Tab-separated table of N, CA, C and O in Angstrom:
chain	number	residue	atom	x	y	z
A	290	MET	N	-43.891	134.618	170.991
A	290	MET	CA	-42.578	135.092	171.213
A	290	MET	C	-41.615	135.934	170.225
A	290	MET	O	-42.152	135.970	168.600
A	291	THR	N	-40.938	136.192	170.318
A	291	THR	CA	-40.187	136.962	169.751
A	291	THR	C	-38.955	136.345	168.346
A	291	THR	O	-38.192	136.020	169.654
A	292	GLY	N	-38.395	136.748	167.669
A	292	GLY	CA	-37.531	136.415	166.809
A	292	GLY	C	-36.534	137.273	166.983
A	292	GLY	O	-36.298	138.184	167.939
A	293	LEU	N	-35.337	137.175	166.332
A	293	LEU	CA	-34.373	138.404	166.248
A	293	LEU	C	-34.717	139.097	165.097
A	293	LEU	O	-35.220	139.140	164.276
A	294	PRO	N	-33.991	140.735	165.100
A	294	PRO	CA	-34.502	141.825	164.544
A	294	PRO	C	-34.375	140.924	163.075
A	294	PRO	O	-33.131	140.468	162.726
A	295	GLY	N	-35.092	141.215	162.040
A	295	GLY	CA	-35.091	141.494	160.678
A	295	GLY	C	-35.510	139.699	160.368
A	295	GLY	O	-35.868	139.489	159.406
A	296	GLN	N	-35.928	139.322	161.598
A	296	GLN	CA	-36.592	137.644	161.281
A	296	GLN	C	-38.207	137.587	161.587
A	296	GLN	O	-38.485	138.118	162.784
A	297	GLU	N	-39.128	137.303	160.665
A	297	GLU	CA	-40.760	137.372	161.211
A	297	GLU	C	-40.721	135.898	161.989
A	297	GLU	O	-40.204	134.980	161.590
A	298	THR	N	-41.669	135.897	163.249
A	298	THR	CA	-41.974	134.610	163.645
A	298	THR	C	-42.750	134.098	162.768
A	298	THR	O	-43.535	134.729	162.248
A	299	GLU	N	-43.143	132.373	162.932
A	299	GLU	CA	-44.398	131.916	162.476
A	299	GLU	C	-45.572	132.848	162.760
A	299	GLU	O	-46.204	132.896	164.195
A	300	GLY	N	-45.982	133.194	161.590
A	300	GLY	CA	-47.849	133.566	161.788
A	300	GLY	C	-47.597	135.340	161.666
A	300	GLY	O	-48.843	136.106	161.043
A	301	THR	N	-46.703	135.799	161.914
A	301	THR	CA	-46.300	137.418	162.050
A	301	THR	C	-46.547	138.019	160.202
A	301	THR	O	-47.250	138.719	159.749
A	302	GLY	N	-46.127	136.971	159.244
A	302	GLY	CA	-45.940	137.383	158.212
A	302	GLY	C	-47.322	137.889	157.701
A	302	GLY	O	-48.096	138.309	156.912
A	303	LEU	N	-48.361	136.745	158.170
A	303	LEU	CA	-49.899	136.368	157.438
A	303	LEU	C	-50.568	137.602	158.348
A	303	LEU	O	-51.431	138.221	157.972
A	304	GLY	N	-50.361	137.654	159.862
A	304	GLY	CA	-51.027	138.686	160.310
A	304	GLY	C	-50.838	140.274	159.731
A	304	GLY	O	-51.912	140.731	159.957
A	305	ASN	N	-49.328	140.197	159.270
A	305	ASN	CA	-49.229	141.549	158.557
A	305	ASN	C	-49.771	141.836	156.996
A	305	ASN	O	-50.662	142.591	156.567
A	306	GLU	N	-50.388	140.544	156.927
A	306	GLU	CA	-51.002	140.820	155.345
A	306	GLU	C	-52.273	140.970	155.527
A	306	GLU	O	-52.888	141.565	154.733
A	307	VAL	N	-53.108	140.531	156.426
A	307	VAL	CA	-54.405	140.528	156.855
A	307	VAL	C	-54.491	141.705	157.358
A	307	VAL	O	-55.297	142.561	156.527
A	308	GLU	N	-53.809	142.371	157.903
A	308	GLU	CA	-53.790	143.862	158.465
A	308	GLU	C	-53.986	144.610	157.198
A	308	GLU	O	-54.516	145.502	157.298
A	309	GLY	N	-53.069	144.401	156.339
A	309	GLY	CA	-52.523	145.382	155.266
A	309	GLY	C	-53.996	145.216	154.500
A	309	GLY	O	-54.476	146.009	154.183
A	310	TYR	N	-54.889	143.971	154.138
A	310	TYR	CA	-55.469	143.762	153.631
A	310	TYR	C	-56.498	144.523	153.737
A	310	TYR	O	-57.633	145.633	153.078
A	311	LEU	N	-56.830	144.624	155.342
A	311	LEU	CA	-58.169	145.052	155.809
A	311	LEU	C	-57.988	147.014	155.888
A	311	LEU	O	-58.849	147.419	155.459
A	312	LEU	N	-56.759	147.129	156.138
A	312	LEU	CA	-56.787	148.737	155.852
A	312	LEU	C	-56.657	149.156	154.193
A	312	LEU	O	-57.453	150.351	154.263
A	313	TRP	N	-56.203	148.635	153.467
A	313	TRP	CA	-56.573	148.674	152.080
A	313	TRP	C	-58.241	148.752	151.938
A	313	TRP	O	-58.496	149.671	151.206
A	314	GLN	N	-59.039	147.602	152.451
A	314	GLN	CA	-60.074	147.838	152.287
A	314	GLN	C	-60.994	149.041	152.482
A	314	GLN	O	-61.377	149.692	151.991
A	315	ALA	N	-60.247	149.451	153.980
A	315	ALA	CA	-61.110	150.240	154.434
A	315	ALA	C	-60.724	151.823	153.575
A	315	ALA	O	-61.533	152.712	153.295
A	316	THR	N	-59.308	151.824	153.275
A	316	THR	CA	-59.125	152.807	151.729
A	316	THR	C	-60.212	153.083	150.619
A	316	THR	O	-61.125	154.146	150.349
A	317	ILE	N	-60.066	151.770	150.648
A	317	ILE	CA	-61.308	151.829	149.342
A	317	ILE	C	-63.086	152.085	149.651
A	317	ILE	O	-63.626	152.761	148.997
A	318	ALA	N	-63.175	151.551	151.047
A	318	ALA	CA	-64.429	151.897	151.363
A	318	ALA	C	-64.232	153.812	151.504
A	318	ALA	O	-65.758	154.965	151.045
A	319	VAL	N	-63.870	153.984	152.219
A	319	VAL	CA	-63.547	155.464	152.138
A	319	VAL	C	-63.260	156.860	150.850
A	319	VAL	O	-63.977	157.640	151.367
A	320	ALA	N	-62.610	155.839	149.980
A	320	ALA	CA	-62.839	156.771	148.230
A	320	ALA	C	-64.292	156.230	147.830
A	320	ALA	O	-64.373	157.365	147.316
A	321	GLU	N	-64.133	155.382	148.099
A	321	GLU	CA	-65.829	154.976	147.556
A	321	GLU	C	-66.979	156.498	148.095
A	321	GLU	O	-68.175	156.955	147.507
A	322	GLN	N	-66.644	156.358	149.311
A	322	GLN	CA	-68.003	157.252	150.041
A	322	GLN	C	-67.395	158.406	149.479
A	322	GLN	O	-68.410	159.115	149.809
A	323	ARG	N	-66.222	159.242	149.534
A	323	ARG	CA	-65.910	160.503	149.443
A	323	ARG	C	-66.655	160.705	148.078
A	323	ARG	O	-66.953	161.458	147.809
A	324	ALA	N	-66.130	159.707	146.743
A	324	ALA	CA	-67.202	159.953	145.318
A	324	ALA	C	-68.178	160.025	145.656
A	324	ALA	O	-68.925	160.466	144.814
A	325	ARG	N	-68.830	159.492	146.406
A	325	ARG	CA	-70.497	159.073	146.343
A	325	ARG	C	-70.953	160.980	146.455
A	325	ARG	O	-71.975	161.694	146.502
A	326	GLU	N	-70.254	161.053	148.020
A	326	GLU	CA	-70.251	162.575	148.714
A	326	GLU	C	-70.303	163.916	147.569
A	326	GLU	O	-71.266	164.700	147.294
A	327	PHE	N	-68.839	163.501	146.839
A	327	PHE	CA	-68.433	164.900	145.964
A	327	PHE	C	-69.638	164.472	145.019
A	327	PHE	O	-69.856	166.036	144.272
A	328	THR	N	-70.233	163.568	144.004
A	328	THR	CA	-71.751	163.442	143.249
A	328	THR	C	-72.676	163.811	143.438
A	328	THR	O	-73.783	164.738	142.508
A	329	GLU	N	-72.679	164.099	144.863
A	329	GLU	CA	-73.960	164.212	145.352
A	329	GLU	C	-74.568	165.507	145.141
A	329	GLU	O	-75.615	165.801	144.911
A	330	ARG	N	-73.630	166.201	144.877
A	330	ARG	CA	-73.340	168.028	144.992
A	330	ARG	C	-73.841	168.183	143.758
A	330	ARG	O	-74.573	169.092	143.318
A	331	MET	N	-74.147	166.948	142.011
A	331	MET	CA	-74.036	167.380	140.957
A	331	MET	C	-75.278	166.649	140.913
A	331	MET	O	-75.179	166.147	139.642
A	332	ASP	N	-76.413	167.540	141.065
A	332	ASP	CA	-77.179	166.900	140.705
A	332	ASP	C	-78.157	166.505	139.469
A	332	ASP	O	-78.927	165.881	138.949
A	333	TRP	N	-77.050	167.752	138.525
A	333	TRP	CA	-77.496	167.343	137.183
A	333	TRP	C	-77.210	166.318	136.236
A	333	TRP	O	-77.249	166.267	134.966
A	334	LEU	N	-76.044	165.666	136.917
A	334	LEU	CA	-75.194	164.101	136.125
A	334	LEU	C	-76.222	163.532	135.709
A	334	LEU	O	-77.165	163.100	136.423
A	335	THR	N	-75.622	163.102	134.264
A	335	THR	CA	-76.796	161.092	134.469
A	335	THR	C	-76.203	160.475	135.586
A	335	THR	O	-74.928	160.222	135.847
A	336	THR	N	-76.765	159.086	135.188
A	336	THR	CA	-76.292	158.309	136.117
A	336	THR	C	-75.060	157.681	135.629
A	336	THR	O	-74.080	157.392	136.333
A	337	ALA	N	-74.921	157.601	134.334
A	337	ALA	CA	-73.466	157.207	133.944
A	337	ALA	C	-72.567	157.993	134.110
A	337	ALA	O	-71.396	157.617	134.139
A	338	GLN	N	-73.078	159.352	134.145
A	338	GLN	CA	-72.136	160.618	134.278
A	338	GLN	C	-71.415	160.366	135.922
A	338	GLN	O	-70.173	160.344	136.065
A	339	ARG	N	-72.543	160.326	136.638
A	339	ARG	CA	-72.362	159.938	137.898
A	339	ARG	C	-71.188	158.823	138.615
A	339	ARG	O	-69.916	159.196	139.004
A	340	GLU	N	-71.156	157.511	137.690
A	340	GLU	CA	-70.784	156.470	137.609
A	340	GLU	C	-69.137	156.587	137.326
A	340	GLU	O	-68.238	156.715	138.165
A	341	GLU	N	-69.218	157.428	136.141
A	341	GLU	CA	-67.630	157.485	135.960
A	341	GLU	C	-67.607	158.852	136.128
A	341	GLU	O	-65.896	158.165	136.921
A	342	ILE	N	-67.340	159.492	137.028
A	342	ILE	CA	-66.957	160.387	137.907
A	342	ILE	C	-66.264	159.563	139.289
A	342	ILE	O	-65.531	159.949	139.491
A	343	GLU	N	-67.612	158.523	139.706
A	343	GLU	CA	-67.147	158.247	140.994
A	343	GLU	C	-65.745	157.210	140.790
A	343	GLU	O	-65.124	157.422	141.686
A	344	GLN	N	-66.141	156.526	139.700
A	344	GLN	CA	-64.956	155.563	139.348
A	344	GLN	C	-63.532	156.081	138.844
A	344	GLN	O	-62.511	156.089	139.559
A	345	LEU	N	-63.824	157.311	138.209
A	345	LEU	CA	-62.817	158.484	137.961
A	345	LEU	C	-61.752	158.906	139.907
A	345	LEU	O	-60.566	158.578	139.822
A	346	TYR	N	-63.027	159.127	140.567
A	346	TYR	CA	-62.480	159.672	141.889
A	346	TYR	C	-61.674	158.683	142.641
A	346	TYR	O	-60.913	158.801	143.352
A	347	VAL	N	-62.169	157.894	142.338
A	347	VAL	CA	-61.868	156.539	143.338
A	347	VAL	C	-60.430	155.951	142.994
A	347	VAL	O	-59.740	155.834	143.635
A	348	SER	N	-60.760	155.660	141.334
A	348	SER	CA	-59.028	155.571	141.076
A	348	SER	C	-57.616	156.543	141.379
A	348	SER	O	-57.031	156.010	141.378
A	349	ASP	N	-58.173	157.617	141.209
A	349	ASP	CA	-57.159	158.490	141.668
A	349	ASP	C	-57.249	158.911	143.335
A	349	ASP	O	-55.889	158.904	143.400
A	350	SER	N	-58.053	158.537	143.793
A	350	SER	CA	-57.638	158.333	145.642
A	350	SER	C	-56.794	157.199	145.680
A	350	SER	O	-56.475	157.098	146.529
A	351	LEU	N	-56.881	155.725	144.821
A	351	LEU	CA	-56.380	154.897	145.747
A	351	LEU	C	-54.879	154.757	144.818
A	351	LEU	O	-53.990	154.850	145.550
A	352	ARG	N	-54.799	155.334	143.654
A	352	ARG	CA	-53.401	155.747	142.776
A	352	ARG	C	-52.516	156.939	144.495
A	352	ARG	O	-51.427	156.278	144.295
A	353	ARG	N	-53.468	157.955	144.509
A	353	ARG	CA	-52.595	158.551	145.479
A	353	ARG	C	-52.311	157.867	147.179
A	353	ARG	O	-51.049	158.228	147.421
A	354	ALA	N	-53.255	157.086	147.427
A	354	ALA	CA	-53.224	156.273	148.821
A	354	ALA	C	-51.795	155.827	148.209
A	354	ALA	O	-50.902	155.631	149.160
A	355	LYS	N	-51.958	154.633	147.268
A	355	LYS	CA	-50.835	153.762	146.938
A	355	LYS	C	-49.637	154.719	147.151
A	355	LYS	O	-48.456	154.287	147.647
A	356	GLN	N	-49.096	155.839	146.173
A	356	GLN	CA	-48.058	156.944	146.207
A	356	GLN	C	-47.804	157.007	147.552
A	356	GLN	O	-46.735	157.139	148.107
A	357	ASP	N	-48.586	157.049	148.455
A	357	ASP	CA	-48.405	157.835	149.757
A	357	ASP	C	-47.642	156.451	150.623
A	357	ASP	O	-46.882	156.529	151.685
A	358	LEU	N	-48.402	155.083	150.685
A	358	LEU	CA	-47.982	153.896	151.360
A	358	LEU	C	-46.513	153.588	151.111
A	358	LEU	O	-45.690	153.010	151.551
A	359	GLU	N	-46.558	154.079	149.541
A	359	GLU	CA	-44.896	153.130	148.970
A	359	GLU	C	-44.261	154.282	149.764
A	359	GLU	O	-43.038	153.748	149.927
A	360	ARG	N	-44.112	155.534	149.547
A	360	ARG	CA	-43.363	156.989	150.326
A	360	ARG	C	-43.005	156.611	151.467
A	360	ARG	O	-41.988	156.384	151.773
A	361	ILE	N	-43.814	156.098	152.518
A	361	ILE	CA	-43.831	156.009	154.167
A	361	ILE	C	-43.191	154.660	153.936
A	361	ILE	O	-42.055	154.917	154.910
A	362	ALA	N	-43.062	153.826	153.233
A	362	ALA	CA	-42.637	152.673	153.322
A	362	ALA	C	-40.850	152.487	153.106
A	362	ALA	O	-40.645	152.096	153.578
A	363	ALA	N	-40.842	153.424	151.881
A	363	ALA	CA	-39.426	153.599	151.358
A	363	ALA	C	-38.838	154.303	152.553
A	363	ALA	O	-37.604	154.247	153.502
A	364	ARG	N	-39.551	155.181	153.652
A	364	ARG	CA	-38.886	155.938	154.596
A	364	ARG	C	-38.679	155.258	155.468
A	364	ARG	O	-37.533	155.129	156.331
A	365	CYS	N	-39.450	153.876	155.712
A	365	CYS	CA	-39.460	153.368	157.325
A	365	CYS	C	-38.035	152.560	156.527
A	365	CYS	O	-37.354	151.945	157.917
A	366	ARG	N	-37.906	152.226	155.477
A	366	ARG	CA	-37.379	151.132	155.349
A	366	ARG	C	-35.513	152.062	155.413
A	366	ARG	O	-34.683	151.516	156.091
A	367	SER	N	-35.815	153.538	155.024
A	367	SER	CA	-34.858	154.024	155.545
A	367	SER	C	-34.271	154.257	156.751
A	367	SER	O	-32.558	154.422	157.579
A	368	LEU	N	-35.279	154.604	157.486
A	368	LEU	CA	-35.474	155.013	159.244
A	368	LEU	C	-34.684	153.648	159.812
A	368	LEU	O	-33.606	153.618	160.545
A	369	ARG	N	-35.191	152.412	159.234
A	369	ARG	CA	-34.614	151.527	159.847
A	369	ARG	C	-32.805	150.813	159.760
A	369	ARG	O	-32.300	150.691	160.423
A	370	GLY	N	-33.098	151.149	158.777
A	370	GLY	CA	-31.218	151.092	157.882
A	370	GLY	C	-30.521	151.833	158.936
A	370	GLY	O	-29.227	151.683	159.040
A	371	GLU	N	-30.833	153.086	159.377
A	371	GLU	CA	-30.187	154.277	159.875
A	371	GLU	C	-30.129	153.474	160.964
A	371	GLU	O	-29.117	154.313	161.785
A	372	TYR	N	-31.059	153.307	161.794
A	372	TYR	CA	-31.273	153.006	163.495
A	372	TYR	C	-30.098	151.830	163.475
A	372	TYR	O	-29.581	151.473	164.323
A	373	GLU	N	-30.498	150.618	162.323
A	373	GLU	CA	-29.487	149.785	162.668
A	373	GLU	C	-28.201	150.205	162.754
A	373	GLU	O	-27.496	149.246	163.399
A	374	GLU	N	-27.600	150.797	162.003
A	374	GLU	CA	-26.039	151.198	161.635
A	374	GLU	C	-26.039	151.729	163.544
A	374	GLU	O	-24.693	151.368	163.602
A	375	ARG	N	-26.471	152.577	163.761
A	375	ARG	CA	-26.436	153.232	164.768
A	375	ARG	C	-26.411	152.577	165.846
A	375	ARG	O	-25.195	152.198	167.414
A	376	TYR	N	-27.000	151.477	165.976
A	376	TYR	CA	-27.322	150.610	167.018
A	376	TYR	C	-25.986	149.762	166.849
A	376	TYR	O	-25.378	149.177	168.013
A	377	ARG	N	-25.871	149.336	165.659
A	377	ARG	CA	-24.843	148.797	165.721
A	377	ARG	C	-23.150	149.549	166.367
A	377	ARG	O	-22.211	148.591	166.699
A	378	VAL	N	-23.189	150.614	165.933
A	378	VAL	CA	-22.061	151.594	166.160
A	378	VAL	C	-21.889	151.387	167.803
A	378	VAL	O	-21.075	151.489	168.865
A	379	LEU	N	-23.191	151.476	168.541
A	379	LEU	CA	-23.162	152.251	170.141
A	379	LEU	C	-23.061	150.892	170.207
A	379	LEU	O	-22.199	150.327	171.759
A	380	ARG	N	-23.245	149.425	169.982
A	380	ARG	CA	-22.706	148.317	170.567
A	380	ARG	C	-21.501	148.278	170.301
A	380	ARG	O	-20.659	147.591	171.565
A	381	LEU	N	-20.868	148.043	169.484
A	381	LEU	CA	-19.467	148.145	169.567
A	381	LEU	C	-18.751	149.095	170.661
A	381	LEU	O	-17.420	148.572	170.928
A	382	ARG	N	-19.411	150.306	170.289
A	382	ARG	CA	-18.407	151.256	171.202
A	382	ARG	C	-18.685	150.583	173.264
A	382	ARG	O	-17.530	150.968	173.885
A	383	CYS	N	-19.749	150.230	173.291
A	383	CYS	CA	-19.967	149.770	174.500
A	383	CYS	C	-19.141	148.590	174.866
A	383	CYS	O	-18.748	148.276	176.211
A	384	VAL	N	-18.998	147.598	174.028
A	384	VAL	CA	-18.035	146.250	174.044
A	384	VAL	C	-16.668	146.859	174.211
A	384	VAL	O	-15.903	146.059	174.741
A	385	GLY	N	-15.880	148.013	173.663
A	385	GLY	CA	-14.926	148.574	173.698
A	385	GLY	C	-14.685	149.221	175.177
A	385	GLY	O	-13.682	148.916	175.475
A	386	TYR	N	-15.691	149.815	175.700
A	386	TYR	CA	-15.646	150.517	176.720
A	386	TYR	C	-15.740	149.516	177.991
A	386	TYR	O	-15.020	149.466	178.969
A	387	THR	N	-16.225	148.059	177.396
A	387	THR	CA	-16.170	147.485	178.713
A	387	THR	C	-15.029	146.440	178.235
A	387	THR	O	-14.362	146.041	179.726
A	388	LEU	N	-14.343	146.038	177.339
A	388	LEU	CA	-13.387	145.689	177.046
A	388	LEU	C	-11.845	146.416	178.007
A	388	LEU	O	-11.049	146.142	178.681
A	389	GLY	N	-12.019	147.812	177.495
A	389	GLY	CA	-11.083	148.574	178.062
A	389	GLY	C	-11.074	148.633	179.730
A	389	GLY	O	-9.804	148.530	180.508
A	390	ALA	N	-12.549	149.018	180.379
A	390	ALA	CA	-12.572	148.940	181.731
A	390	ALA	C	-11.946	147.776	182.542
A	390	ALA	O	-11.018	147.759	183.190
A	391	ALA	N	-12.315	146.504	181.677
A	391	ALA	CA	-11.812	145.248	182.235
A	391	ALA	C	-10.466	145.310	182.146
A	391	ALA	O	-9.578	144.669	183.331
A	392	ALA	N	-9.878	145.801	181.476
A	392	ALA	CA	-8.127	145.628	181.085
A	392	ALA	C	-7.807	146.726	182.072
A	392	ALA	O	-6.615	146.142	182.557
A	393	GLY	N	-8.229	147.831	182.119
A	393	GLY	CA	-7.838	148.952	183.572
A	393	GLY	C	-7.884	147.650	184.838
A	393	GLY	O	-6.905	148.302	185.526
A	394	LEU	N	-8.719	147.194	185.135
A	394	LEU	CA	-9.435	146.890	186.334
A	394	LEU	C	-8.450	145.909	186.688
A	394	LEU	O	-7.595	145.338	187.630
A	395	THR	N	-8.137	144.983	185.860
A	395	THR	CA	-7.004	143.574	185.702
A	395	THR	C	-5.862	144.207	185.862
A	395	THR	O	-5.236	143.885	186.738
A	396	SER	N	-5.139	145.437	185.022
A	396	SER	CA	-4.087	146.052	185.448
A	396	SER	C	-3.927	146.349	186.793
A	396	SER	O	-2.876	146.363	187.177
A	397	ALA	N	-4.718	146.855	186.828
A	397	ALA	CA	-4.851	147.553	188.624
A	397	ALA	C	-4.707	146.720	189.612
A	397	ALA	O	-3.853	146.769	190.486
A	398	ALA	N	-5.457	145.567	189.186
A	398	ALA	CA	-5.349	144.468	190.465
A	398	ALA	C	-4.118	143.524	190.205
A	398	ALA	O	-3.338	143.354	191.344
A	399	ALA	N	-3.199	143.569	188.896
A	399	ALA	CA	-1.779	142.947	188.689
A	399	ALA	C	-1.076	143.908	189.601
A	399	ALA	O	0.153	143.247	190.409
A	400	ALA	N	-0.990	145.183	189.339
A	400	ALA	CA	-0.051	145.955	190.132
A	400	ALA	C	-0.257	146.231	191.587
A	400	ALA	O	1.065	146.161	192.386
A	401	ALA	N	-1.631	146.015	192.164
A	401	ALA	CA	-1.877	146.322	193.631
A	401	ALA	C	-0.961	144.333	193.932
A	401	ALA	O	-0.530	144.675	195.295
A	402	LEU	N	-1.162	143.725	193.114
A	402	LEU	CA	-0.757	142.445	193.761
A	402	LEU	C	0.675	142.537	193.935
A	402	LEU	O	1.261	141.832	194.813
A	403	ALA	N	1.181	143.110	192.927
A	403	ALA	CA	2.933	142.830	192.780
A	403	ALA	C	3.226	143.909	193.801
A	403	ALA	O	4.290	143.993	194.108
A	404	LEU	N	2.606	144.717	194.335
A	404	LEU	CA	2.779	146.147	195.233
A	404	LEU	C	3.068	145.389	196.933
A	404	LEU	O	3.634	145.504	197.689
A	405	SER	N	2.313	144.463	196.739
A	405	SER	CA	1.851	144.065	198.045
A	405	SER	C	2.985	142.601	198.624
A	405	SER	O	2.934	142.072	199.527
A	406	ARG	N	3.310	142.317	196.964
A	406	ARG	CA	3.987	141.236	197.268
A	406	ARG	C	5.774	141.367	197.978
A	406	ARG	O	6.457	142.421	198.061
């Protein structure tokens, strides 16, 4: 069952949180895998150096991913506002045309009735 625009239905918020959590965990896993692949080519590194580089690589990847997600979320909010405003204007225009057409038909019917008498 869907609610009004801008209102979450019961369970939707939790579903979004779970989906976001799972997506972030996948992002972490990808960053860790890429970090391991990056350091594998550097066979001269000590274990401590390899771990430090992997940690820095993961931290940097996650920071960039967070910035990307924040930028995308801000753009989504902006687009939502633009589309809601456009929809509001179109809805008002449609109501105006409908009322105008109804008034025109009523006037025409009244004129036709007056002429027939």
